[in-house]
mmCIF file of C-alpha atoms in Angstrom:
data_model
loop_
_atom_site.group_PDB
_atom_site.id
_atom_site.type_symbol
_atom_site.label_atom_id
_atom_site.label_comp_id
_atom_site.label_asym_id
_atom_site.label_seq_id
_atom_site.Cartn_x
_atom_site.Cartn_y
_atom_site.Cartn_z
ATOM 1 C CA UNK A 1 5.359 -20.855 15.443
ATOM 2 C CA UNK A 2 7.812 -18.763 13.436
ATOM 3 C CA UNK A 3 11.588 -18.536 13.433
ATOM 4 C CA UNK A 4 12.696 -15.000 14.208
ATOM 5 C CA UNK A 5 15.263 -13.063 12.159
ATOM 6 C CA UNK A 6 18.362 -11.454 13.607
ATOM 7 C CA UNK A 7 17.797 -8.318 15.742
ATOM 8 C CA UNK A 8 16.892 -5.457 13.458
ATOM 9 C CA UNK A 9 19.240 -2.649 12.501
ATOM 10 C CA UNK A 10 17.356 0.637 11.928
ATOM 11 C CA UNK A 11 19.928 1.789 9.363
ATOM 12 C CA UNK A 12 19.819 -1.469 7.392
ATOM 13 C CA UNK A 13 16.034 -1.593 7.565
ATOM 14 C CA UNK A 14 15.849 1.987 6.319
ATOM 15 C CA UNK A 15 17.811 1.280 3.156
ATOM 16 C CA UNK A 16 16.523 -2.259 2.568
ATOM 17 C CA UNK A 17 12.909 -1.246 3.184
ATOM 18 C CA UNK A 18 13.310 1.794 0.964
ATOM 19 C CA UNK A 19 14.726 -0.286 -1.860
ATOM 20 C CA UNK A 20 11.902 -2.796 -1.508
ATOM 21 C CA UNK A 21 9.380 0.026 -1.622
ATOM 22 C CA UNK A 22 10.875 1.493 -4.796
ATOM 23 C CA UNK A 23 10.622 -1.968 -6.407
ATOM 24 C CA UNK A 24 6.976 -2.198 -5.347
ATOM 25 C CA UNK A 25 6.016 1.215 -6.719
ATOM 26 C CA UNK A 26 7.761 0.727 -10.045
ATOM 27 C CA UNK A 27 6.128 -2.662 -10.642
ATOM 28 C CA UNK A 28 2.707 -1.865 -9.214
ATOM 29 C CA UNK A 29 1.960 1.799 -9.954
ATOM 30 C CA UNK A 30 0.308 1.319 -13.382
ATOM 31 C CA UNK A 31 -2.383 -0.902 -11.891
ATOM 32 C CA UNK A 32 -2.683 1.399 -8.879
ATOM 33 C CA UNK A 33 -3.571 4.178 -11.336
ATOM 34 C CA UNK A 34 -6.247 1.941 -12.874
ATOM 35 C CA UNK A 35 -7.573 1.051 -9.413
ATOM 36 C CA UNK A 36 -7.955 4.688 -8.334
ATOM 37 C CA UNK A 37 -9.637 5.701 -11.598
ATOM 38 C CA UNK A 38 -12.132 2.848 -11.282
ATOM 39 C CA UNK A 39 -12.832 3.682 -7.651
ATOM 40 C CA UNK A 40 -13.387 7.394 -8.292
ATOM 41 C CA UNK A 41 -15.138 7.410 -11.671
ATOM 42 C CA UNK A 42 -18.413 9.392 -11.556
ATOM 43 C CA UNK A 43 -21.743 7.605 -11.480
ATOM 44 C CA UNK A 44 -23.074 7.496 -15.072
ATOM 45 C CA UNK A 45 -26.198 9.410 -16.044
ATOM 46 C CA UNK A 46 -29.349 7.321 -16.680
ATOM 47 C CA UNK A 47 -29.020 5.546 -20.005
ATOM 48 C CA UNK A 48 -25.319 6.376 -20.311
ATOM 49 C CA UNK A 49 -22.508 3.802 -20.037
ATOM 50 C CA UNK A 50 -19.894 4.230 -17.282
ATOM 51 C CA UNK A 51 -16.623 5.935 -18.144
ATOM 52 C CA UNK A 52 -14.840 2.587 -17.729
ATOM 53 C CA UNK A 53 -16.586 -0.755 -18.091
ATOM 54 C CA UNK A 54 -13.871 -2.546 -16.117
ATOM 55 C CA UNK A 55 -10.175 -2.963 -15.413
ATOM 56 C CA UNK A 56 -9.082 -3.817 -18.929
ATOM 57 C CA UNK A 57 -11.245 -1.091 -20.501
ATOM 58 C CA UNK A 58 -9.690 1.485 -18.150
ATOM 59 C CA UNK A 59 -6.207 0.189 -18.967
ATOM 60 C CA UNK A 60 -6.879 0.369 -22.721
ATOM 61 C CA UNK A 61 -8.370 3.878 -22.620
ATOM 62 C CA UNK A 62 -5.540 5.174 -20.448
ATOM 63 C CA UNK A 63 -2.879 3.655 -22.691
ATOM 64 C CA UNK A 64 -4.537 4.889 -25.909
ATOM 65 C CA UNK A 65 -5.332 8.363 -24.594
ATOM 66 C CA UNK A 66 -2.200 9.093 -22.581
ATOM 67 C CA UNK A 67 0.397 6.495 -23.498
ATOM 68 C CA UNK A 68 2.577 4.600 -21.042
ATOM 69 C CA UNK A 69 3.234 7.821 -19.101
ATOM 70 C CA UNK A 70 -0.463 7.939 -18.229
ATOM 71 C CA UNK A 71 -0.113 4.701 -16.285
ATOM 72 C CA UNK A 72 2.611 6.307 -14.173
ATOM 73 C CA UNK A 73 0.705 9.508 -13.320
ATOM 74 C CA UNK A 74 1.299 10.549 -9.720
ATOM 75 C CA UNK A 75 4.194 8.133 -9.211
ATOM 76 C CA UNK A 76 6.561 10.856 -7.998
ATOM 77 C CA UNK A 77 4.647 11.278 -4.732
ATOM 78 C CA UNK A 78 4.833 7.620 -3.643
ATOM 79 C CA UNK A 79 8.428 7.325 -4.902
ATOM 80 C CA UNK A 80 9.429 10.281 -2.711
ATOM 81 C CA UNK A 81 7.625 8.717 0.228
ATOM 82 C CA UNK A 82 8.498 5.052 -0.199
ATOM 83 C CA UNK A 83 12.019 5.106 1.224
ATOM 84 C CA UNK A 84 11.114 6.510 4.661
ATOM 85 C CA UNK A 85 7.690 4.826 4.588
ATOM 86 C CA UNK A 86 8.953 1.310 3.970
ATOM 87 C CA UNK A 87 11.917 1.894 6.262
ATOM 88 C CA UNK A 88 9.485 2.844 9.034
ATOM 89 C CA UNK A 89 7.165 -0.004 8.017
ATOM 90 C CA UNK A 90 9.800 -2.718 8.315
ATOM 91 C CA UNK A 91 11.333 -1.087 11.376
ATOM 92 C CA UNK A 92 7.887 -0.887 12.999
ATOM 93 C CA UNK A 93 7.327 -4.585 12.372
ATOM 94 C CA UNK A 94 10.680 -5.436 13.919
ATOM 95 C CA UNK A 95 10.010 -3.170 16.886
ATOM 96 C CA UNK A 96 6.592 -4.762 17.357
ATOM 97 C CA UNK A 97 8.244 -8.174 17.530
ATOM 98 C CA UNK A 98 10.926 -6.946 19.908
ATOM 99 C CA UNK A 99 8.374 -5.444 22.291
ATOM 100 C CA UNK A 100 6.620 -8.801 22.588
ATOM 101 C CA UNK A 101 9.784 -10.773 23.299
ATOM 102 C CA UNK A 102 10.768 -11.442 26.891
ATOM 103 C CA UNK A 103 14.144 -12.760 25.695
ATOM 104 C CA UNK A 104 15.940 -11.987 22.415
ATOM 105 C CA UNK A 105 15.616 -15.606 21.241
ATOM 106 C CA UNK A 106 11.879 -15.920 21.977
ATOM 107 C CA UNK A 107 9.862 -17.286 19.040
ATOM 108 C CA UNK A 108 6.621 -15.394 18.491
ATOM 109 C CA UNK A 109 3.254 -16.900 17.661
ATOM 110 C CA UNK A 110 1.425 -15.883 14.509
ATOM 111 C CA UNK A 111 -1.088 -13.717 16.426
ATOM 112 C CA UNK A 112 1.900 -11.886 17.918
ATOM 113 C CA UNK A 113 3.356 -11.405 14.436
ATOM 114 C CA UNK A 114 -0.029 -10.031 13.351
ATOM 115 C CA UNK A 115 0.067 -7.531 16.238
ATOM 116 C CA UNK A 116 3.617 -6.495 15.268
ATOM 117 C CA UNK A 117 2.457 -5.940 11.714
ATOM 118 C CA UNK A 118 -0.410 -3.761 12.935
ATOM 119 C CA UNK A 119 2.106 -1.537 14.719
ATOM 120 C CA UNK A 120 3.957 -1.023 11.444
ATOM 121 C CA UNK A 121 0.689 0.201 9.902
ATOM 122 C CA UNK A 122 0.367 2.853 12.607
ATOM 123 C CA UNK A 123 3.943 4.002 12.012
ATOM 124 C CA UNK A 124 3.589 4.360 8.257
ATOM 125 C CA UNK A 125 0.329 6.319 8.255
ATOM 126 C CA UNK A 126 2.101 9.603 9.057
ATOM 127 C CA UNK A 127 3.978 9.334 5.751
ATOM 128 C CA UNK A 128 1.373 7.380 3.802
ATOM 129 C CA UNK A 129 -1.681 9.637 4.288
ATOM 130 C CA UNK A 130 -0.415 12.801 2.525
ATOM 131 C CA UNK A 131 1.331 10.795 -0.205
ATOM 132 C CA UNK A 132 -1.887 8.880 -0.894
ATOM 133 C CA UNK A 133 -3.909 12.111 -0.968
ATOM 134 C CA UNK A 134 -1.568 13.707 -3.537
ATOM 135 C CA UNK A 135 -1.271 10.516 -5.599
ATOM 136 C CA UNK A 136 -5.036 10.045 -5.881
ATOM 137 C CA UNK A 137 -5.626 13.679 -6.894
ATOM 138 C CA UNK A 138 -2.970 13.508 -9.618
ATOM 139 C CA UNK A 139 -4.261 10.153 -10.889
ATOM 140 C CA UNK A 140 -7.856 11.327 -11.366
ATOM 141 C CA UNK A 141 -6.781 14.737 -12.704
ATOM 142 C CA UNK A 142 -5.535 13.185 -15.931
ATOM 143 C CA UNK A 143 -8.776 11.254 -16.338
ATOM 144 C CA UNK A 144 -10.964 14.379 -15.994
ATOM 145 C CA UNK A 145 -8.910 16.397 -18.488
ATOM 146 C CA UNK A 146 -8.427 19.272 -16.044
ATOM 147 C CA UNK A 147 -4.984 20.444 -14.999
ATOM 148 C CA UNK A 148 -5.211 21.954 -11.552
ATOM 149 C CA UNK A 149 -1.889 20.614 -10.264
ATOM 150 C CA UNK A 150 1.374 20.720 -12.212
ATOM 151 C CA UNK A 151 2.922 17.997 -10.055
ATOM 152 C CA UNK A 152 3.198 16.528 -6.533
ATOM 153 C CA UNK A 153 4.886 19.573 -4.976
ATOM 154 C CA UNK A 154 2.390 21.975 -6.529
ATOM 155 C CA UNK A 155 -0.453 19.756 -5.334
ATOM 156 C CA UNK A 156 0.894 19.754 -1.767
ATOM 157 C CA UNK A 157 1.328 23.541 -1.824
ATOM 158 C CA UNK A 158 -2.211 24.137 -3.068
ATOM 159 C CA UNK A 159 -3.717 21.732 -0.524
ATOM 160 C CA UNK A 160 -1.848 23.455 2.297
ATOM 161 C CA UNK A 161 -2.822 26.899 1.017
ATOM 162 C CA UNK A 162 -6.496 25.927 0.825
ATOM 163 C CA UNK A 163 -6.941 24.046 4.102
ATOM 164 C CA UNK A 164 -3.663 23.972 5.994
ATOM 165 C CA UNK A 165 -2.097 20.768 7.266
ATOM 166 C CA UNK A 166 -5.577 19.204 7.606
ATOM 167 C CA UNK A 167 -5.995 19.482 3.851
ATOM 168 C CA UNK A 168 -2.754 17.604 3.245
ATOM 169 C CA UNK A 169 -3.654 14.898 5.771
ATOM 170 C CA UNK A 170 -7.283 14.486 4.711
ATOM 171 C CA UNK A 171 -8.166 10.795 4.934
ATOM 172 C CA UNK A 172 -5.746 9.887 7.730
ATOM 173 C CA UNK A 173 -8.352 7.973 9.756
ATOM 174 C CA UNK A 174 -9.314 5.946 6.710
ATOM 175 C CA UNK A 175 -5.641 5.297 5.964
ATOM 176 C CA UNK A 176 -5.299 3.913 9.500
ATOM 177 C CA UNK A 177 -8.429 1.796 9.061
ATOM 178 C CA UNK A 178 -6.923 0.367 5.909
ATOM 179 C CA UNK A 179 -3.279 -0.072 6.877
ATOM 180 C CA UNK A 180 -3.380 -1.270 10.492
ATOM 181 C CA UNK A 181 -5.259 -4.575 9.977
ATOM 182 C CA UNK A 182 -3.910 -5.016 6.448
ATOM 183 C CA UNK A 183 -0.303 -4.646 7.623
ATOM 184 C CA UNK A 184 -0.909 -7.226 10.326
ATOM 185 C CA UNK A 185 -2.160 -9.663 7.700
ATOM 186 C CA UNK A 186 0.680 -8.708 5.351
ATOM 187 C CA UNK A 187 3.584 -9.499 7.633
ATOM 188 C CA UNK A 188 1.991 -12.464 9.381
ATOM 189 C CA UNK A 189 1.237 -14.117 6.022
ATOM 190 C CA UNK A 190 4.769 -13.494 4.749
ATOM 191 C CA UNK A 191 6.386 -14.993 7.858
ATOM 192 C CA UNK A 192 3.982 -17.942 7.807
ATOM 193 C CA UNK A 193 4.654 -18.708 4.145
ATOM 194 C CA UNK A 194 8.416 -18.342 4.566
ATOM 195 C CA UNK A 195 8.336 -20.955 7.314
ATOM 196 C CA UNK A 196 6.136 -23.308 5.290
ATOM 197 C CA UNK A 197 8.341 -22.953 2.198
ATOM 198 C CA UNK A 198 11.633 -23.482 4.042
ATOM 199 C CA UNK A 199 12.913 -27.066 3.492
ATOM 200 C CA UNK A 200 13.427 -29.239 6.563
ATOM 201 C CA UNK A 201 16.776 -28.584 8.182
ATOM 202 C CA UNK A 202 17.353 -25.304 6.303
ATOM 203 C CA UNK A 203 17.278 -21.712 7.543
ATOM 204 C CA UNK A 204 14.581 -19.224 6.539
ATOM 205 C CA UNK A 205 17.368 -16.816 5.593
ATOM 206 C CA UNK A 206 18.463 -19.233 2.834
ATOM 207 C CA UNK A 207 15.059 -19.238 1.087
ATOM 208 C CA UNK A 208 15.380 -19.272 -2.717
ATOM 209 C CA UNK A 209 14.365 -16.325 -4.904
ATOM 210 C CA UNK A 210 11.278 -18.069 -6.397
ATOM 211 C CA UNK A 211 10.028 -18.923 -2.895
ATOM 212 C CA UNK A 212 10.591 -15.381 -1.647
ATOM 213 C CA UNK A 213 8.665 -14.077 -4.657
ATOM 214 C CA UNK A 214 5.822 -16.525 -4.006
ATOM 215 C CA UNK A 215 5.626 -15.690 -0.286
ATOM 216 C CA UNK A 216 5.791 -11.935 -0.915
ATOM 217 C CA UNK A 217 3.226 -12.079 -3.707
ATOM 218 C CA UNK A 218 0.693 -14.038 -1.664
ATOM 219 C CA UNK A 219 1.286 -11.758 1.323
ATOM 220 C CA UNK A 220 0.307 -8.857 -0.920
ATOM 221 C CA UNK A 221 -2.905 -10.600 -1.969
ATOM 222 C CA UNK A 222 -3.872 -11.323 1.656
ATOM 223 C CA UNK A 223 -3.041 -7.719 2.552
ATOM 224 C CA UNK A 224 -5.362 -6.277 -0.109
ATOM 225 C CA UNK A 225 -8.146 -8.749 0.611
ATOM 226 C CA UNK A 226 -8.399 -6.955 3.965
ATOM 227 C CA UNK A 227 -7.616 -3.440 2.686
ATOM 228 C CA UNK A 228 -9.880 -2.971 -0.350
ATOM 229 C CA UNK A 229 -13.122 -1.720 1.333
ATOM 230 C CA UNK A 230 -11.424 1.005 3.425
ATOM 231 C CA UNK A 231 -9.217 1.825 0.425
ATOM 232 C CA UNK A 232 -12.299 2.516 -1.716
ATOM 233 C CA UNK A 233 -13.681 4.797 1.005
ATOM 234 C CA UNK A 234 -10.326 6.527 1.346
ATOM 235 C CA UNK A 235 -9.963 7.174 -2.384
ATOM 236 C CA UNK A 236 -13.477 8.653 -2.570
ATOM 237 C CA UNK A 237 -12.997 10.790 0.527
ATOM 238 C CA UNK A 238 -9.536 12.086 -0.423
ATOM 239 C CA UNK A 239 -10.598 13.137 -3.917
ATOM 240 C CA UNK A 240 -13.981 14.646 -2.967
ATOM 241 C CA UNK A 241 -14.547 18.432 -3.087
ATOM 242 C CA UNK A 242 -14.189 20.225 0.276
ATOM 243 C CA UNK A 243 -17.270 19.864 2.446
ATOM 244 C CA UNK A 244 -18.892 17.043 0.462
ATOM 245 C CA UNK A 245 -18.595 14.548 3.313
ATOM 246 C CA UNK A 246 -18.914 16.542 6.583
ATOM 247 C CA UNK A 247 -19.145 13.376 8.710
ATOM 248 C CA UNK A 248 -16.125 11.747 7.128
ATOM 249 C CA UNK A 249 -16.051 8.114 6.041
ATOM 250 C CA UNK A 250 -19.562 7.461 7.416
ATOM 251 C CA UNK A 251 -21.008 9.769 4.755
ATOM 252 C CA UNK A 252 -18.899 8.117 2.058
ATOM 253 C CA UNK A 253 -20.020 4.657 3.181
ATOM 254 C CA UNK A 254 -23.696 5.627 3.291
ATOM 255 C CA UNK A 255 -23.544 7.228 -0.155
ATOM 256 C CA UNK A 256 -21.786 4.256 -1.734
ATOM 257 C CA UNK A 257 -24.148 1.675 -0.213
ATOM 258 C CA UNK A 258 -27.241 3.740 -1.073
ATOM 259 C CA UNK A 259 -26.301 4.521 -4.678
ATOM 260 C CA UNK A 260 -24.138 1.605 -5.788
ATOM 261 C CA UNK A 261 -24.645 -1.224 -3.304
ATOM 262 C CA UNK A 262 -22.231 -3.247 -1.189
ATOM 263 C CA UNK A 263 -20.323 -4.385 -4.287
ATOM 264 C CA UNK A 264 -19.059 -0.791 -4.689
ATOM 265 C CA UNK A 265 -16.757 -1.391 -1.707
ATOM 266 C CA UNK A 266 -14.797 -3.762 -3.919
ATOM 267 C CA UNK A 267 -14.356 -1.441 -6.896
ATOM 268 C CA UNK A 268 -10.975 -1.960 -8.480
ATOM 269 C CA UNK A 269 -10.766 -5.496 -7.028
ATOM 270 C CA UNK A 270 -9.416 -7.011 -10.259
ATOM 271 C CA UNK A 271 -6.796 -4.299 -10.723
ATOM 272 C CA UNK A 272 -5.727 -4.577 -7.091
ATOM 273 C CA UNK A 273 -5.350 -8.346 -7.203
ATOM 274 C CA UNK A 274 -3.512 -8.330 -10.537
ATOM 275 C CA UNK A 275 -1.128 -5.737 -9.064
ATOM 276 C CA UNK A 276 -0.796 -7.252 -5.580
ATOM 277 C CA UNK A 277 1.214 -10.343 -6.439
ATOM 278 C CA UNK A 278 3.993 -8.928 -8.664
ATOM 279 C CA UNK A 279 4.298 -5.635 -6.754
ATOM 280 C CA UNK A 280 4.663 -7.223 -3.324
ATOM 281 C CA UNK A 281 6.791 -10.058 -4.630
ATOM 282 C CA UNK A 282 9.149 -7.350 -5.945
ATOM 283 C CA UNK A 283 8.998 -5.506 -2.618
ATOM 284 C CA UNK A 284 9.985 -8.454 -0.439
ATOM 285 C CA UNK A 285 12.600 -9.667 -2.895
ATOM 286 C CA UNK A 286 14.099 -6.162 -2.994
ATOM 287 C CA UNK A 287 14.100 -6.027 0.797
ATOM 288 C CA UNK A 288 15.691 -9.459 1.249
ATOM 289 C CA UNK A 289 18.352 -8.812 -1.415
ATOM 290 C CA UNK A 290 19.182 -5.387 0.034
ATOM 291 C CA UNK A 291 19.424 -6.830 3.561
ATOM 292 C CA UNK A 292 21.823 -9.544 2.437
ATOM 293 C CA UNK A 293 23.926 -6.952 0.617
ATOM 294 C CA UNK A 294 24.013 -4.681 3.687
ATOM 295 C CA UNK A 295 24.861 -7.606 5.970
ATOM 296 C CA UNK A 296 27.724 -8.455 3.627
ATOM 297 C CA UNK A 297 29.236 -4.978 3.307
ATOM 298 C CA UNK A 298 28.498 -3.830 6.874
ATOM 299 C CA UNK A 299 27.964 -6.836 9.163
ATOM 300 C CA UNK A 300 28.353 -4.775 12.316
ATOM 301 C CA UNK A 301 26.130 -1.870 11.275
#
């Protein structure tokens, strides 16, 4: 069983969730760039080595060829989207908990917390899908050496011009398949770990910074353990030329399994897991710190 926080404030959750999201993107984006490049690198010709032999090779080549800025390619799109996305994410989780409570002081079970987390994944997809599409295209653009898009806004304009709103939201179903179960695991794990790490007789709200970082970091790892296979499919589908996969993710899945085997569904695993702990530790710490600050300056908000 888990101790429930105070009733959520949409305004506080907006700002606290947004701040946590900015912390996550800043800490985790370099390895997200590596992950996407590994997931979308072309299949090598017979007798030729792959473009990147692994996570560290991709990191080295990116750093040598493009400098530190290369690791932050495409970061503007998620930064622009993180404030409303994480606000909606944390609000959706709180709303999911509230909907399952018969009384305000009801304590939810962990399966109920998982269901609340799944609702947050549905809420965030509207913002996440186009941001992910733009981010992935900008990340692989630098690796190919072509310059089709001058930035996130130009990318969005060109996508809309070429295929309308469907072009911008390409990959939405796969984003849902990734984020709904992963978000359930994310929030349930965080709440579970917070309760385990809280000393006897103390409140969860008084958890120390190292314990918040540990709980948030492990929650991120559990989240990505669930999310990696659909994330690989999403990255491939969102960066593919128009018309390549007429049947959507089923075509992507068949092609990957046929040409590269089941292990291809875990491409970028090392980069994801290296990124997951520090990025999500930063996210939850940012959220908790921002919430305490907002509760202090505006207790009645």
